[in-house]
Amino acid sequence: MALLTVKGLTKSFESTQAVNSIGFTIHEGRCVALLGPNGAGKTTAIRMLTGLIAPTSGDIEFHGIGPGADRRSLIGFLPQVPAFYNWMTGREFLIYAGRLCGLSAKEAQTRSSELLERVGIASAAKRRIAGYSGGMKQRLGLAQALIHRPKLLILDEPVSALDPIGRREVMELLRSLKLETTVLFSTHVLHDAEELCDDVLIMRAGRIAVGGSIQDIRSEHRQPILSLEIEQDEHSRKWLQNWLKTPPAYVKTYSALSGGVRLVVDDVNAARRNLLAELVESDVRMTKLEIGHTTLEDLFMKAVTE
Ligand SMILES: Nc1ncnc2c1ncn2[C@@H]1O[C@H](COP(=O)(O)OP(=O)(O)O)[C@@H](O)[C@H]1O
Ligand SMILES: [Mg+2]
């Protein structure tokens, strides 16, 4: 079931069009990655979804609430750079956040205890936040975002600023949270998206370059690849250099490998036949010819650079 539909969402700052007419639907229970390099418009898109800034134009519709109704009660949000009162304890901070969301004092206390357990920092609940590690602060931030039982959890780069241990802690927590709630999180790291998400929206320069379920995107954009490696004798190296100056028509794109080349092709059988014939003809010493497929990484690089 659709939880949120976005149409033609646009945000212009004076001279920059940060988000340029994006549209997508988030379905209930899905984990969606908003993926793109720095400056792509992820934070701006998220700030519009959360209601922190007003769109220049476009629609954001949460299903199940009337147009114009306050959507903040549906959303739990962890910003890219969360701010905490470092002099508070983790528990005090959560109770404070709960009260701000309109929970009664008693509810705020009960819910804080539950969430401190849930995110795995109950043993540090009575310590000041100033002494927390990056991963602990981020987990406290997640508890804060969940305090009012939102339907949609929106997280802006939740693991980008963490060291590898903190990153692992938070990824594990997200893996379990996504079973309970719909999640939208932004990241500039493809690997994070692949590890956690069902759906991905790849943004580039304010637009969505590619969107859909990771599985569909993988299979739709899959292209065959030939990886060729040759011996590093003078003759073979020169041949490859020359060959790449005017590659044959069956090569769509290529990239250098150490000691060879990786060719993206249309028709793998024709490409293999032709390439082998050329290698024999020119007496090139091949050491390896491998057939594979483009990865999501190839697609991501293509989507964000072309
Ligand atoms: N408040 C602002 N005023 C002017 N330009 C902004 C503002 N916020 C973001 N931008 C610009 O909008 C573009 C997208 O930024 P942002 O949404 O932060 O991207 P991301 O989160 O993907 O790194 C960038 O070029 C950025 O400089
Ligand atoms: Mg950002």
Tab-separated table of C-alpha atoms in Angstrom, residues 29 69 106 195 202 207 224 241 250 263 284-285 291 299:
chain	number	residue	atom	x	y	z
A	29	GLY	CA	6.921	-1.586	4.880
A	69	ALA	CA	-3.191	17.858	7.843
A	106	LYS	CA	4.353	8.993	32.214
A	195	GLU	CA	22.969	-3.805	2.122
A	202	ILE	CA	19.394	7.490	-7.416
A	207	ARG	CA	16.768	14.815	-10.402
A	224	PRO	CA	27.290	-8.350	-20.485
A	241	GLN	CA	46.789	0.473	-26.679
A	250	TYR	CA	30.615	-4.202	-30.480
A	263	LEU	CA	34.497	-4.203	-22.141
A	284	VAL	CA	48.365	-11.297	-28.800
A	285	ARG	CA	49.103	-13.383	-25.705
A	291	ILE	CA	32.461	-13.145	-19.059
A	299	LEU	CA	24.934	1.640	-13.036
